[in-house]
Tab-separated table of C-alpha atoms in Angstrom:
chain	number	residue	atom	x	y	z
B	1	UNK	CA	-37.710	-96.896	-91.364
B	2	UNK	CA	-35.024	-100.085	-91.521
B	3	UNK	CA	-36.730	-102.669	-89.855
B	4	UNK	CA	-33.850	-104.974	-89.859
B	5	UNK	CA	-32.294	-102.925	-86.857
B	6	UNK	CA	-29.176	-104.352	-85.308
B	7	UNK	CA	-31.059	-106.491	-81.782
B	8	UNK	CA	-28.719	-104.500	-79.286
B	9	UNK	CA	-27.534	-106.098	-76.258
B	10	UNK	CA	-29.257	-104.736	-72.577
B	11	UNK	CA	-27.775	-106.555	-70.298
B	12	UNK	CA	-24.405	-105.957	-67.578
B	13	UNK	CA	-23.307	-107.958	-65.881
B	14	UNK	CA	-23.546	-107.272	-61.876
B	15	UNK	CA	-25.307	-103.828	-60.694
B	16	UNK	CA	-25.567	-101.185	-62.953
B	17	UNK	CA	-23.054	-98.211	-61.677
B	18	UNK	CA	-24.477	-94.803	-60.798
B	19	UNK	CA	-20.867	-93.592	-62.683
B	20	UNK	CA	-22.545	-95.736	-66.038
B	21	UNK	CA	-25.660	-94.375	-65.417
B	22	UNK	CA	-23.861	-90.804	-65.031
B	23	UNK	CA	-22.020	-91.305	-68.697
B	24	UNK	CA	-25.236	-91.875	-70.341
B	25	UNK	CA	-26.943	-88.526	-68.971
B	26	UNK	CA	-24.450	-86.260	-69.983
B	27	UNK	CA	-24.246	-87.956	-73.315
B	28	UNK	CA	-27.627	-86.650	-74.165
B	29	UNK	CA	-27.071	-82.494	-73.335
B	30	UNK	CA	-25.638	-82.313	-76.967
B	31	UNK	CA	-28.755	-82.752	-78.481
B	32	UNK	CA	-30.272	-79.725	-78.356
B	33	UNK	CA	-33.861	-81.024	-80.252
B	34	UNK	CA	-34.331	-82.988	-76.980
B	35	UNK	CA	-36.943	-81.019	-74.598
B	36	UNK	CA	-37.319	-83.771	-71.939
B	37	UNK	CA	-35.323	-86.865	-70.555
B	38	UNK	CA	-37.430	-89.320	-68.189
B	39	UNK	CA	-35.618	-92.012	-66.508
B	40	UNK	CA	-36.579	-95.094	-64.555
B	41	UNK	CA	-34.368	-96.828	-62.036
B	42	UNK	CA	-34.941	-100.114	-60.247
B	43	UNK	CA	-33.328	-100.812	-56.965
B	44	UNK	CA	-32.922	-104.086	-55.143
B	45	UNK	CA	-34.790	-103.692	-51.698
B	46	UNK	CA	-33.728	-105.030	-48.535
B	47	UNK	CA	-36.988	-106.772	-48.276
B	48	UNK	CA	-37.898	-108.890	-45.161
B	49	UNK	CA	-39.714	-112.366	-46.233
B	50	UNK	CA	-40.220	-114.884	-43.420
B	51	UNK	CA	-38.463	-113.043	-40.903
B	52	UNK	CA	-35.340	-113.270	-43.425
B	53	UNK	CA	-33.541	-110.146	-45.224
B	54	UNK	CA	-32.741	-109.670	-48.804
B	55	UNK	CA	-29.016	-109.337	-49.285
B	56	UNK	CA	-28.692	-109.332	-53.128
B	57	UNK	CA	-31.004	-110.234	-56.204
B	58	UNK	CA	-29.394	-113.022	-58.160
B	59	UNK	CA	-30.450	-112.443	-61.961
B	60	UNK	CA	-30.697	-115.179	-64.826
B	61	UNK	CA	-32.507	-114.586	-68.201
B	62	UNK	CA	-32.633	-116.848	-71.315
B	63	UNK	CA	-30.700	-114.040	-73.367
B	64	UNK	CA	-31.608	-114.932	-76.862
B	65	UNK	CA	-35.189	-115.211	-76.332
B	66	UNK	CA	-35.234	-111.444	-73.909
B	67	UNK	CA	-32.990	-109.581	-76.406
B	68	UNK	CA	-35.011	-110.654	-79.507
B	69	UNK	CA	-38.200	-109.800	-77.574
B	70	UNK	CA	-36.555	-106.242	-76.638
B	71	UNK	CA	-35.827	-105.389	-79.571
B	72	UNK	CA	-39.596	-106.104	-81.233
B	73	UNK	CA	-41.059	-103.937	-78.171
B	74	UNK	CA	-38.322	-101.265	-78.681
B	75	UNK	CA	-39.564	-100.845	-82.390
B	76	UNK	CA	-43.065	-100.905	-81.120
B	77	UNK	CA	-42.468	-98.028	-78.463
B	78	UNK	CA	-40.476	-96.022	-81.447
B	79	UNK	CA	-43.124	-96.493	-83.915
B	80	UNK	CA	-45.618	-95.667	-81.018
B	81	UNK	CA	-43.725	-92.436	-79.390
B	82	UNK	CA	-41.862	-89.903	-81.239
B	83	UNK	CA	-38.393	-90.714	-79.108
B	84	UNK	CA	-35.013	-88.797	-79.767
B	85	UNK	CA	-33.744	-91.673	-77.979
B	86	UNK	CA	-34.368	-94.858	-75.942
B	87	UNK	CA	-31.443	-96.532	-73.489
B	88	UNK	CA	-32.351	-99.760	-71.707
B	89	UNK	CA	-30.181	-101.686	-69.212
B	90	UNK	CA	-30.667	-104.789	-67.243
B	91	UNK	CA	-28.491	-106.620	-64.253
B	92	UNK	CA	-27.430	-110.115	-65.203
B	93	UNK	CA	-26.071	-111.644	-61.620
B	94	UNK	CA	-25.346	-110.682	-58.027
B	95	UNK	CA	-26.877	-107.380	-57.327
B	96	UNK	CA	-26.348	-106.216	-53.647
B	97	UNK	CA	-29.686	-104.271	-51.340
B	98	UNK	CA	-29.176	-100.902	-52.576
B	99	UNK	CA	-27.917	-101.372	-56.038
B	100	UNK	CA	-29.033	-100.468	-59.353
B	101	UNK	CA	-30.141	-103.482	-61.150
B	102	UNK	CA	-32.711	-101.815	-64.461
B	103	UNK	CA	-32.021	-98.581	-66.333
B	104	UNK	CA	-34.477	-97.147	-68.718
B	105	UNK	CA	-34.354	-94.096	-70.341
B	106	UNK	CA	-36.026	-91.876	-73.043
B	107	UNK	CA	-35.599	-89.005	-74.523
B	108	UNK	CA	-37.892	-86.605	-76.536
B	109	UNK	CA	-38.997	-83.143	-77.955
B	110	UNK	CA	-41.246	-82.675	-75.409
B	111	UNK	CA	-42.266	-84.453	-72.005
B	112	UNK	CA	-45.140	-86.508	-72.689
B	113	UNK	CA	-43.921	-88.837	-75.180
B	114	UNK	CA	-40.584	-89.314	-73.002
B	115	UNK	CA	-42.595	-89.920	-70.033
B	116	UNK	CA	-45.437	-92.252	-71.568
B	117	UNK	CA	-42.723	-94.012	-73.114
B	118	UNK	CA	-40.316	-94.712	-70.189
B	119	UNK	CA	-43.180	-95.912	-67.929
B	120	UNK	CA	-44.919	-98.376	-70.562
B	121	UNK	CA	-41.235	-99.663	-71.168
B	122	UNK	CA	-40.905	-100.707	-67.626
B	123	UNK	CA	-43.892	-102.197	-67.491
B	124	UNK	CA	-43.332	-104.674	-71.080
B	125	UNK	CA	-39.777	-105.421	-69.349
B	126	UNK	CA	-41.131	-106.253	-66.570
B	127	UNK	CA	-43.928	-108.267	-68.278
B	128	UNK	CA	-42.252	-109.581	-70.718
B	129	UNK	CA	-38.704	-110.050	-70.744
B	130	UNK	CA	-37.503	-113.733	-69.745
B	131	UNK	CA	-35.786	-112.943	-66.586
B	132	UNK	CA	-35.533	-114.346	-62.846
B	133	UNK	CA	-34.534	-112.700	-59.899
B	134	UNK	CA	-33.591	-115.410	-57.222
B	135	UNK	CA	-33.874	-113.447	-53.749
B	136	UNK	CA	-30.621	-114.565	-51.868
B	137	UNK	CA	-31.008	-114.164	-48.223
B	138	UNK	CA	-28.313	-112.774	-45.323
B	139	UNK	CA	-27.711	-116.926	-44.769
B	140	UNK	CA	-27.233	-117.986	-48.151
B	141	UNK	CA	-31.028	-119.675	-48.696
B	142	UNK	CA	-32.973	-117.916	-50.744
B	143	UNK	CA	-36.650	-117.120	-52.694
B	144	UNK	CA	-37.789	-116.801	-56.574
B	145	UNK	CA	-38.714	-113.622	-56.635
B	146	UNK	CA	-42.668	-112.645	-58.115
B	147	UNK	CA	-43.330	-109.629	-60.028
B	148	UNK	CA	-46.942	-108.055	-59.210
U	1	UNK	CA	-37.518	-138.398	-80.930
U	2	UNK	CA	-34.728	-135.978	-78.921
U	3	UNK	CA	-35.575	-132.455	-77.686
U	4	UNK	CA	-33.065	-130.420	-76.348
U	5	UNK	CA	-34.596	-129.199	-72.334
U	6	UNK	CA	-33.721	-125.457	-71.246
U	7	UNK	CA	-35.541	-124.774	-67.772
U	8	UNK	CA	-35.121	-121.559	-66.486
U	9	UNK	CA	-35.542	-119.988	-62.827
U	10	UNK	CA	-37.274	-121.904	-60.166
U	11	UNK	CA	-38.080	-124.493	-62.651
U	12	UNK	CA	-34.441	-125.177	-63.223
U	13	UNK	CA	-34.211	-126.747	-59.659
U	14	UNK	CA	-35.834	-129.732	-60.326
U	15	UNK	CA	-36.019	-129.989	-63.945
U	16	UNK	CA	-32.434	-129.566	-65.247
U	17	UNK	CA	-31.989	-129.085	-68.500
U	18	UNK	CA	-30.900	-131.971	-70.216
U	19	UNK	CA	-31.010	-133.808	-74.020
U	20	UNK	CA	-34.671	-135.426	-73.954
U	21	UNK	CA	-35.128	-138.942	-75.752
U	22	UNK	CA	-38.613	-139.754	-75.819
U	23	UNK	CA	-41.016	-141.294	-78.595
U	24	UNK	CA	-44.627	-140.918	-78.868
U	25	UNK	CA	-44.660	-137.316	-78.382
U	26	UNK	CA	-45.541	-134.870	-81.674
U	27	UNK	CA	-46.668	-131.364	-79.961
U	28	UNK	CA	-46.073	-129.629	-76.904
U	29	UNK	CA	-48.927	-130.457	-75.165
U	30	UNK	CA	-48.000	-133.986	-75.031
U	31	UNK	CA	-44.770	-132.640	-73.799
U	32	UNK	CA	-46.063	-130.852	-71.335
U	33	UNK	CA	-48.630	-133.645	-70.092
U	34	UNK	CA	-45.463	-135.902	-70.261
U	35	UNK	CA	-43.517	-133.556	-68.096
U	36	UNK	CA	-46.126	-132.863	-65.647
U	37	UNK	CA	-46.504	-136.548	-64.707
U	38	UNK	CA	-42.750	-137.109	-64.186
U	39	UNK	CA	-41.875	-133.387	-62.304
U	40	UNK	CA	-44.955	-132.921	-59.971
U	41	UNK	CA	-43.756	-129.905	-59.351
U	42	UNK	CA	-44.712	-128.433	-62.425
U	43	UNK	CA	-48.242	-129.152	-62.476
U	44	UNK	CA	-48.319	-126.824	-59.323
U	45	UNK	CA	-46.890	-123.985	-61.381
U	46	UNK	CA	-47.548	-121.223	-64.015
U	47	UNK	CA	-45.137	-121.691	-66.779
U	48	UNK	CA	-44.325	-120.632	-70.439
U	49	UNK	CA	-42.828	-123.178	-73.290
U	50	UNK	CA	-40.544	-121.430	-75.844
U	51	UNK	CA	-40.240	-123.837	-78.790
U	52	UNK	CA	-36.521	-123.305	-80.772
U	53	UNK	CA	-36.296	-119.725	-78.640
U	54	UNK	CA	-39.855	-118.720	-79.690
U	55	UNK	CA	-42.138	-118.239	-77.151
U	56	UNK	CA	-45.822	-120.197	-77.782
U	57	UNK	CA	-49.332	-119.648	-76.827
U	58	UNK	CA	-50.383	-122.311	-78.459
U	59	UNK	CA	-50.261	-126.118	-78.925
U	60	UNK	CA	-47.118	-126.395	-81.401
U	61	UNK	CA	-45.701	-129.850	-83.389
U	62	UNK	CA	-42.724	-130.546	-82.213
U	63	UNK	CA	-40.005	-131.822	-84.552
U	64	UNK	CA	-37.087	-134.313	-83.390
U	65	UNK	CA	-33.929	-131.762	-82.626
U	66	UNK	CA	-36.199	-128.913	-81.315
U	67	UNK	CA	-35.239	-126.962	-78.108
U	68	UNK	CA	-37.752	-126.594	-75.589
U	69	UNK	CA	-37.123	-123.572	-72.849
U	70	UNK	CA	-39.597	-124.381	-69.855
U	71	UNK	CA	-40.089	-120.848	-67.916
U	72	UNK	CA	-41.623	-119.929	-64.680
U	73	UNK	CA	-43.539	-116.197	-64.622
U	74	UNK	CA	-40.747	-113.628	-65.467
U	75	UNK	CA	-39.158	-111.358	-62.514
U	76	UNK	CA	-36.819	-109.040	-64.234
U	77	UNK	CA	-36.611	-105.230	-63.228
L	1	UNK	CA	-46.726	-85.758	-39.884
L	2	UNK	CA	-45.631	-82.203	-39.339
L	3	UNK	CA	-47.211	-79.556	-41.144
L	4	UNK	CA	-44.917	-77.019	-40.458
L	5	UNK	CA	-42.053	-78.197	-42.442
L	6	UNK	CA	-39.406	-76.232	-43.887
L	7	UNK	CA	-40.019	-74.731	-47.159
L	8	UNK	CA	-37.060	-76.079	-49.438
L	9	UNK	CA	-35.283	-73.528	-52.073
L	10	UNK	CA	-35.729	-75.362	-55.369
L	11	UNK	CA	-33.943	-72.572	-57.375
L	12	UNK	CA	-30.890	-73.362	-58.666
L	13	UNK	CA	-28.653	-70.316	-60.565
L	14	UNK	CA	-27.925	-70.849	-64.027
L	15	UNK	CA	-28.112	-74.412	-65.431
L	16	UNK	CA	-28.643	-77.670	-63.963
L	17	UNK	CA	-25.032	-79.920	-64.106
L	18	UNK	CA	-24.700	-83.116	-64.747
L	19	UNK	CA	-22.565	-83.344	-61.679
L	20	UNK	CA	-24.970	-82.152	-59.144
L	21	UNK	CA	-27.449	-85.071	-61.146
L	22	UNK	CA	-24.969	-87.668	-60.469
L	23	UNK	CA	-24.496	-87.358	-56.691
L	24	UNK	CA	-28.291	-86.416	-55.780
L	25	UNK	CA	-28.832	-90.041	-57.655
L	26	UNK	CA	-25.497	-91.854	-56.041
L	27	UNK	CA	-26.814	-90.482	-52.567
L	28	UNK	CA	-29.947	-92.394	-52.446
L	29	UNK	CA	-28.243	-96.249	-52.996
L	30	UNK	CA	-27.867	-96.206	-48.968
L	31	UNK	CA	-31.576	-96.082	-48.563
L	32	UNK	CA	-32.179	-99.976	-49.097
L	33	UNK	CA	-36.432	-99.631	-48.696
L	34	UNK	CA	-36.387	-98.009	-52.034
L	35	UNK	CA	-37.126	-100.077	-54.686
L	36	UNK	CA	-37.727	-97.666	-58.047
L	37	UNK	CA	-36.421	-94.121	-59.110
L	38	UNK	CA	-38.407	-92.044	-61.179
L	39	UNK	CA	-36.219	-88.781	-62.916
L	40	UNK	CA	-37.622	-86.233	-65.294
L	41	UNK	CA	-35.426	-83.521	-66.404
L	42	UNK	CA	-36.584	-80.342	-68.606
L	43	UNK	CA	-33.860	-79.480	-71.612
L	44	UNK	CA	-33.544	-76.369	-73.689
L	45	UNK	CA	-33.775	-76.949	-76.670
L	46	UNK	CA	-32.789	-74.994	-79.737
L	47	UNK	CA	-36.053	-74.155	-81.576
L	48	UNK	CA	-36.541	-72.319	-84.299
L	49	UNK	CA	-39.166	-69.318	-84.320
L	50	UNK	CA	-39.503	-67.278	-87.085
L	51	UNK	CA	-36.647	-68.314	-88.646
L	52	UNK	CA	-34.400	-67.629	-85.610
L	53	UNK	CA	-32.812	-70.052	-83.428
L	54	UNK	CA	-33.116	-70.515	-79.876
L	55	UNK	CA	-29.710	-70.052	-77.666
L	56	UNK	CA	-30.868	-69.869	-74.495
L	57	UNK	CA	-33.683	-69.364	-71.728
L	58	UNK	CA	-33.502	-67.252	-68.878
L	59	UNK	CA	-35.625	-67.455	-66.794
L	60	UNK	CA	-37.441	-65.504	-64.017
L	61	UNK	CA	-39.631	-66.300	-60.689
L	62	UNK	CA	-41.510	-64.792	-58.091
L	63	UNK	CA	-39.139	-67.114	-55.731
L	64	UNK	CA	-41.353	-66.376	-52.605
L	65	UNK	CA	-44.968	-67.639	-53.885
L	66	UNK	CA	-42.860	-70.318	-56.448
L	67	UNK	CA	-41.595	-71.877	-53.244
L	68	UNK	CA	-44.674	-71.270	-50.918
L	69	UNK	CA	-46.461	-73.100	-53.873
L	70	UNK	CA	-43.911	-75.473	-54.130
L	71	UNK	CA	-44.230	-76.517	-50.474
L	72	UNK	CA	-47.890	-76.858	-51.077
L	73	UNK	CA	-47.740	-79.115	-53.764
L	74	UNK	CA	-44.658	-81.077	-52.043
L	75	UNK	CA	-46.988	-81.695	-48.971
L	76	UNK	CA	-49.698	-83.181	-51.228
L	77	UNK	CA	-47.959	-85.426	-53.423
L	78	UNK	CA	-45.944	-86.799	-50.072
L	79	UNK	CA	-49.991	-87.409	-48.648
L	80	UNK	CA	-51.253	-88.916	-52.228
L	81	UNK	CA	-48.016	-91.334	-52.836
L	82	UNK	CA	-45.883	-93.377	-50.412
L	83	UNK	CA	-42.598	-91.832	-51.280
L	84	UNK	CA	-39.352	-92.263	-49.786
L	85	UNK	CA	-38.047	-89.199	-51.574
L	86	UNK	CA	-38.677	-85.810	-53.563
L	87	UNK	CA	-36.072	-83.628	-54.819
L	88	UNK	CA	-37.177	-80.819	-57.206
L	89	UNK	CA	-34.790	-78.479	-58.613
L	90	UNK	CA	-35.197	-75.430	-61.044
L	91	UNK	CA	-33.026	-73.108	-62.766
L	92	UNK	CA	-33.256	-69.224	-62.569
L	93	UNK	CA	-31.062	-67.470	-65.068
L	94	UNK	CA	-29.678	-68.266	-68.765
L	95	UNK	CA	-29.964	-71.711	-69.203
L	96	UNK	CA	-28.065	-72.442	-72.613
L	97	UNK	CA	-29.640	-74.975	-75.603
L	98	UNK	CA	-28.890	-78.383	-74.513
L	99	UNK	CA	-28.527	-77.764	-70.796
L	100	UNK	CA	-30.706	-78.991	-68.193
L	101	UNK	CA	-33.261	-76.291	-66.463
L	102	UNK	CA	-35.956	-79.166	-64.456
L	103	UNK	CA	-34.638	-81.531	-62.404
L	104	UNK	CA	-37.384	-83.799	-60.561
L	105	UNK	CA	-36.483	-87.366	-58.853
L	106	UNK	CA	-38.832	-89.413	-56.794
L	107	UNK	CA	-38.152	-92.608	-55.211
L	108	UNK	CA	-40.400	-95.108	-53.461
L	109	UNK	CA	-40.468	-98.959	-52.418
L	110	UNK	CA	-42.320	-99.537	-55.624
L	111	UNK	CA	-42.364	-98.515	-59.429
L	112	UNK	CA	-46.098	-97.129	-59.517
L	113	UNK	CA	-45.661	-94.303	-56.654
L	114	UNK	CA	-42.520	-93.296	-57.702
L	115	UNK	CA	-43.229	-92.985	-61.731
L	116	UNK	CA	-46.709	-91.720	-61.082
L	117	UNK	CA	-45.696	-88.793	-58.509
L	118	UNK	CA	-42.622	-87.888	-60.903
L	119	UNK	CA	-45.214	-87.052	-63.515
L	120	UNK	CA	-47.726	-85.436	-61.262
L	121	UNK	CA	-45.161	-83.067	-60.036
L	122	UNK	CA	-43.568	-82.388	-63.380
L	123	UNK	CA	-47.692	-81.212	-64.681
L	124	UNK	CA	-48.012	-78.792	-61.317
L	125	UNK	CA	-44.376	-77.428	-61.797
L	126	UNK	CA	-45.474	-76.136	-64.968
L	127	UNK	CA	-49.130	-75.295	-64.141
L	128	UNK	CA	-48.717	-73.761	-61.349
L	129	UNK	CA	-45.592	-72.183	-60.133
L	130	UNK	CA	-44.544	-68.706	-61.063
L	131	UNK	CA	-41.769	-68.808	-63.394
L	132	UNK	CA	-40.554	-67.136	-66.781
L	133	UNK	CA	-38.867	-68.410	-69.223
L	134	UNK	CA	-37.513	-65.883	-71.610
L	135	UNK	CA	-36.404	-67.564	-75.178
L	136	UNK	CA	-32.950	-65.860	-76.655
L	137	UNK	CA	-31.811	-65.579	-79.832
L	138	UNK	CA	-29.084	-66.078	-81.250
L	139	UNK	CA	-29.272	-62.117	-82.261
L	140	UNK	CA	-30.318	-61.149	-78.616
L	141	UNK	CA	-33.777	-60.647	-79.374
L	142	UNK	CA	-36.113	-62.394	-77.667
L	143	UNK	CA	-39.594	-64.173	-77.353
L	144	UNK	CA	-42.003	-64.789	-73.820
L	145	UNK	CA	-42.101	-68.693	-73.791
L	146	UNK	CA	-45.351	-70.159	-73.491
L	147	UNK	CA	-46.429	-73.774	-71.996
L	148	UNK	CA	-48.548	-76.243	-73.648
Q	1	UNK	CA	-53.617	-45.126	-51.231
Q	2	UNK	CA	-49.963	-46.906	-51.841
Q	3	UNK	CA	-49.711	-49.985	-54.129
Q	4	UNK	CA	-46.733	-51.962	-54.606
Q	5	UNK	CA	-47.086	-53.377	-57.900
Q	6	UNK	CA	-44.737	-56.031	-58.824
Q	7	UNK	CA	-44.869	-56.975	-62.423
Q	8	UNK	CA	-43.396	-60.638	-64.038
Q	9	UNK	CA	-42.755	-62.123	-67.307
Q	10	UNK	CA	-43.341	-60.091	-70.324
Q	11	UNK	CA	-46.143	-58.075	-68.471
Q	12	UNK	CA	-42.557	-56.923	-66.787
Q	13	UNK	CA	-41.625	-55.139	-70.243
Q	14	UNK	CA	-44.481	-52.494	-70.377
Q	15	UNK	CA	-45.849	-52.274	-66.595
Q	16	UNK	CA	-42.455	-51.701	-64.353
Q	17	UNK	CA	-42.562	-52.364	-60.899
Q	18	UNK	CA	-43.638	-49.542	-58.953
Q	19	UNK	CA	-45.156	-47.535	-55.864
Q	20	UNK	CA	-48.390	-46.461	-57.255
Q	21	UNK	CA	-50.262	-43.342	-55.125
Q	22	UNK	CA	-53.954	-44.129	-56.722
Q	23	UNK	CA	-57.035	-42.768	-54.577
Q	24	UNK	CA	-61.016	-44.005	-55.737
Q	25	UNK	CA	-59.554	-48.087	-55.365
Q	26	UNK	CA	-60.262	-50.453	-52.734
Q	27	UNK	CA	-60.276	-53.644	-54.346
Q	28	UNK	CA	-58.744	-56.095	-57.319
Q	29	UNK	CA	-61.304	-55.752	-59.909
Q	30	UNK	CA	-61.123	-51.627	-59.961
Q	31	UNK	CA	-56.987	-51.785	-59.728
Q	32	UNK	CA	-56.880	-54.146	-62.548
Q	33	UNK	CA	-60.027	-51.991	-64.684
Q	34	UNK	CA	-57.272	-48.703	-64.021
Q	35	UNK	CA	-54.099	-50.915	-65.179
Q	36	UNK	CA	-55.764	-52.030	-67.940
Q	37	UNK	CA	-57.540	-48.286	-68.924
Q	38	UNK	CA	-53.526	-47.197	-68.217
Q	39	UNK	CA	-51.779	-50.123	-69.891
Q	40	UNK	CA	-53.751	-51.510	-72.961
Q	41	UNK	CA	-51.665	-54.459	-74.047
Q	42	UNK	CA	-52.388	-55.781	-70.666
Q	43	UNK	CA	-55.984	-56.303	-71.064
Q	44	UNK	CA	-54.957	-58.355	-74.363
Q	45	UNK	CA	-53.063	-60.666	-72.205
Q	46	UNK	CA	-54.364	-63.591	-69.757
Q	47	UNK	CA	-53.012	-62.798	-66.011
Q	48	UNK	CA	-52.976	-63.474	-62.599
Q	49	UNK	CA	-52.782	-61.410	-59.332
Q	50	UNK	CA	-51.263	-62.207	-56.223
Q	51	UNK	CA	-52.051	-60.003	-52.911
Q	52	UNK	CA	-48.980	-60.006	-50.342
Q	53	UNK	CA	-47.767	-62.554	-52.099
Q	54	UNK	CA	-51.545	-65.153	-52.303
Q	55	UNK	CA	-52.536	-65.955	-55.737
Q	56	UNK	CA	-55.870	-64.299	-55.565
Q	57	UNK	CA	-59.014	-66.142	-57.994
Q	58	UNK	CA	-61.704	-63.548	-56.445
Q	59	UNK	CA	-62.420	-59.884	-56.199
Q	60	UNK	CA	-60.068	-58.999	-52.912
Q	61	UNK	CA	-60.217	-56.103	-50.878
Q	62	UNK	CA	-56.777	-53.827	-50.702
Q	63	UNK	CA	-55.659	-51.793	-48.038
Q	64	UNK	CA	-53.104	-49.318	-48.673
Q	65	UNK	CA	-49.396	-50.333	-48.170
Q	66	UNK	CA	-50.377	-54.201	-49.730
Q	67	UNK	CA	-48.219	-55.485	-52.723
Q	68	UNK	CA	-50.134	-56.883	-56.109
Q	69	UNK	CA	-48.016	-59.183	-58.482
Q	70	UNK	CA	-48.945	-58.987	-62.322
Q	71	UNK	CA	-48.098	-61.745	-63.815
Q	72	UNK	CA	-48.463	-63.471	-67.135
Q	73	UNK	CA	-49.238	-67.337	-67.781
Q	74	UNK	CA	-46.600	-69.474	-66.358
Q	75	UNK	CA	-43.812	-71.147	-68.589
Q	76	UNK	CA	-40.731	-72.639	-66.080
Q	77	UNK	CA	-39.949	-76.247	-66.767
């Protein structure tokens, strides 16, 4: 395998559209060795926090440092799950209540691996990736978000 | 020696990031000590030091020109 | 909660588009509680047995005890996970190579629920509902499929 | 008595769907001993019965005039 794999850019700027999301499904029905697609999709909640409500996630990363890092655990899940494909998008900025703001999505033969895969790549993004969500409230104050 | 500052998330409101010119400082855990004691605030927190966009674990030497990213717990997805 | 509710068709004739994909994922940004999407979808694919390709699946249900069953199993993940949503959607007919035949999309105000019921429900579909699939060749004969 | 048998899958391709007029049955276990005696690549297969439509796991009494799905392991998804 080349292990000097071009490190591919995840993230968008703003929410992530359902029409994007839609492109990169029906991409996929042309390969006909796939047997099972399993896709995660985060949504910015509405959350209440001291009496306040959520209006939009504002996202920051250090870029460098989370795209380098996403492409060592991308190799790792590849080398780990045998994957027809892999797709992984993350909202940089304003992302409204509602809105799609992380896209993951693998493909394989069969439904385990595609499953497995998809789930334990949430959970290293979410781990691992340098990114901050700053919770901006309905009047303009606002709260770091904290991943459990 | 300088060190170029990155602070990132909740951090970045009272640390800014900023060209560092300090001397007696070699590794990161003087940095870190040295940072403590001037942003309060930090000693209060959980936070990660990335030393020229490498993320450390451990205590690291610390050469004049290095960038130093200063990151609260992630909160992507 | 009411334990009378309607049993749902899930059968869907022929395949799966990407279309009807699309909008049951653009409906759900309204619903600002949810916080994660979990999708699996089942894909023909174009195996080779015996030397002969795969074109197509049709498949075949006893749609009465399939969607009794379904109900059943519907009820119980909604009692073991606290989901906002469940859609579940299966073809019945010739599903060509490539083309989607499973469609299953949970949602939920957090990642675990929503990825962990999507999984659950794609293991019962299989186990325990009463559907055929029927594996075409490209020369019209044809082989009983048979689930791992 | 009157059976309906409804058959599934490729159980479907050798044991049609049918009104079967059998006397000396009354439950499960002797309709599926005379399908099998009748039909002998059923008893090479794994199956399942369902009476009016309930999966059955048990022995189960029929009455005349009830339905019995044959059917094969499962394979949708």
């Amino acid at each position: 395998m080349e292990s000097k794999k071009k490190v591919k850019n995840i993230f968008i700027q703003g929410a992530i559209s359902p029409g994007f999301i839609t492109d990169c499904i029906a991409k996929h029905s042309s390969n006909t060795a796939i047997g099972g697609h399993s896709i995660f999709m985060g949504q910015v909640r509405q959350d209440e926090i001291g009496g306040k409500l959520v209006s939009a996630i504002a996202y920051s990363a250090f870029e460098e440092l989370a795209l380098e890092k996403m492409h060592e655990i991308r190799e790792a899940i590849f080398e780990k799950y045998p994957l027809s494909c892999m797709h992984v998008h993350h909202s940089l900025g304003d992302v409204s209540a509602g809105e799609i703001c992380l896209f993951v999505f693998t493909s394989s033969a069969h439904r385990k691996p595609a499953i497995e895969a998809c789930s334990e790549l949430v959970e290293r993004i979410k781990a691992e990736l340098p990114i901050w969500g700053k919770e901006i409230f309905q009047d303009n104050t606002h709260h770091w978000k904290e991943n459990k | 020696m300088e060190i170029q500052l990155i602070s990132f998330g909740k951090i970045s409101e009272f640390l800014h990031s900023q060209q560092l010119e300090i001397e007696g400082i070699s590794d990161t855990d003087q940095l870190k000590a040295y940072l403590e004691s001037n942003f309060l605030q930090l000693a209060d927190l959980k936070y990660k030091l990335a030393v020229n966009k490498i993320l450390i674990q451990e205590n690291t030497h610390l050469n004049s020109g290095d960038s130093v990213a200063v990151m609260p717990p992630f909160s992507g997805g």
